[in-house]
Coordinates of C-alpha atoms and ligand atoms in Angstrom, one line a residue:
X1 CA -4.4 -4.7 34.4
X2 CA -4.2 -2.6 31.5
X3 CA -6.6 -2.9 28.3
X4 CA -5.1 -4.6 25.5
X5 CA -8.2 -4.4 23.1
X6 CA -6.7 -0.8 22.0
X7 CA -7.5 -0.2 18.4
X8 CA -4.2 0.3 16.4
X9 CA -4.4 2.4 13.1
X10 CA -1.2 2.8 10.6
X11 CA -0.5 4.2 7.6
X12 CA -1.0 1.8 4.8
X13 CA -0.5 2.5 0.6
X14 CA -3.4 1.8 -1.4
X15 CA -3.7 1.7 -4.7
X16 CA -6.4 2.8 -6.8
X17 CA -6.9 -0.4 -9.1
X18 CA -9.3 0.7 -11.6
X19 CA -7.4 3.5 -12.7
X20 CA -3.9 1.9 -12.6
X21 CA -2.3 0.8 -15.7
X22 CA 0.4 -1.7 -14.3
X23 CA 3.3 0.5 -15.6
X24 CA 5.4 -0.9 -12.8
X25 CA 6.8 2.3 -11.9
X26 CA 6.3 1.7 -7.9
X27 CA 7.4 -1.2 -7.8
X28 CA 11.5 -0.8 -7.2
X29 CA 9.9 2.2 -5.5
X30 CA 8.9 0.2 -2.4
X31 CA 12.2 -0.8 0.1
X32 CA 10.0 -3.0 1.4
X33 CA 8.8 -5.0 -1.4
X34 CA 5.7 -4.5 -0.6
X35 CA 3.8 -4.1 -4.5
X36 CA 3.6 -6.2 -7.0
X37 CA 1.1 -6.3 -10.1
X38 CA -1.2 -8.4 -10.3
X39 CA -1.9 -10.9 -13.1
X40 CA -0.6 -7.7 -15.1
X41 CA -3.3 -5.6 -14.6
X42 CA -2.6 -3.5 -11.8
X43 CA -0.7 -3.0 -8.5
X44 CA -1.4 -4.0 -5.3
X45 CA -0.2 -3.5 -1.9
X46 CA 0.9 -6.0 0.8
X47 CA -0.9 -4.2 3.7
X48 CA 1.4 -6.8 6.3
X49 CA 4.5 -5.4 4.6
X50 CA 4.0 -1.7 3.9
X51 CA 5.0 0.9 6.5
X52 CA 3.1 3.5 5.3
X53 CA 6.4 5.4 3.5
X54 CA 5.0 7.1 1.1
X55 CA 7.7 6.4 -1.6
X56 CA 5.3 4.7 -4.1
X57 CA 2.8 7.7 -3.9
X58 CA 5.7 9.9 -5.2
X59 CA 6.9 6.8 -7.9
X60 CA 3.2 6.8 -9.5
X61 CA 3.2 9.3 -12.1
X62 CA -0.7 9.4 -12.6
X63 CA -0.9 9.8 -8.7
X64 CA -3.0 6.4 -8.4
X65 CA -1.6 5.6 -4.8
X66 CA -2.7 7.3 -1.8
X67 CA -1.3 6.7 1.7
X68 CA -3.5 6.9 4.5
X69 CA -4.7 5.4 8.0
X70 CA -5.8 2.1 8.2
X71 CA -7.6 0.2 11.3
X72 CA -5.6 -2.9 11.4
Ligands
SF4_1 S1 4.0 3.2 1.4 FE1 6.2 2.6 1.4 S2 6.2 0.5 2.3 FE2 4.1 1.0 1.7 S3 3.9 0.1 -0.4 FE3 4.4 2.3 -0.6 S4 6.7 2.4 -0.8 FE4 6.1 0.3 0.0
SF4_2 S1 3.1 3.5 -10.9 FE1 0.9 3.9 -10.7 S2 0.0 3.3 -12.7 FE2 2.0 2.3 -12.6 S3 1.7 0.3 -11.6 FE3 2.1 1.7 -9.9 S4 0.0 2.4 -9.3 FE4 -0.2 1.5 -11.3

């Protein structure tokens, strides 16, 4: 039988929430819907919807999203 405990990693956005200023500028960036800002103070990321695009990296203009493997 084969081994199913494998451990899966994927690309996952993340933003940096401290520096963000919740422009919204990522937002429409995402075709997967995956950001939203929170309480109107800064992005965030919906790790079970993102796909690891990339798209919102290029949308933030201050460069507060980074992309990067995740263990899921
Ligand atoms: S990496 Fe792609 S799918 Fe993930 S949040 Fe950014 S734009 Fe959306
Ligand atoms: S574009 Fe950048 S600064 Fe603006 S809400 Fe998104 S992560 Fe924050």
């Amino acid at each position: 039988m084969s081994d199913t405990r494998t451990v899966r990693a994927a690309r996952k956005a993340q933003v940096d929430s401290f520096s963000c200023v919740a422009c919204g500028c990522c937002v429409p960036s995402c075709p997967r819907k995956a950001i939203s800002i929170f309480k109107g103070m800064f992005a965030t990321v919906d790790t079970e919807l993102c796909v690891g695009c990339g798209k919102c990296a290029k949308a933030c203009p201050a460069g507060f999203i980074t992309v990067s493997e995740a263990a899921q």
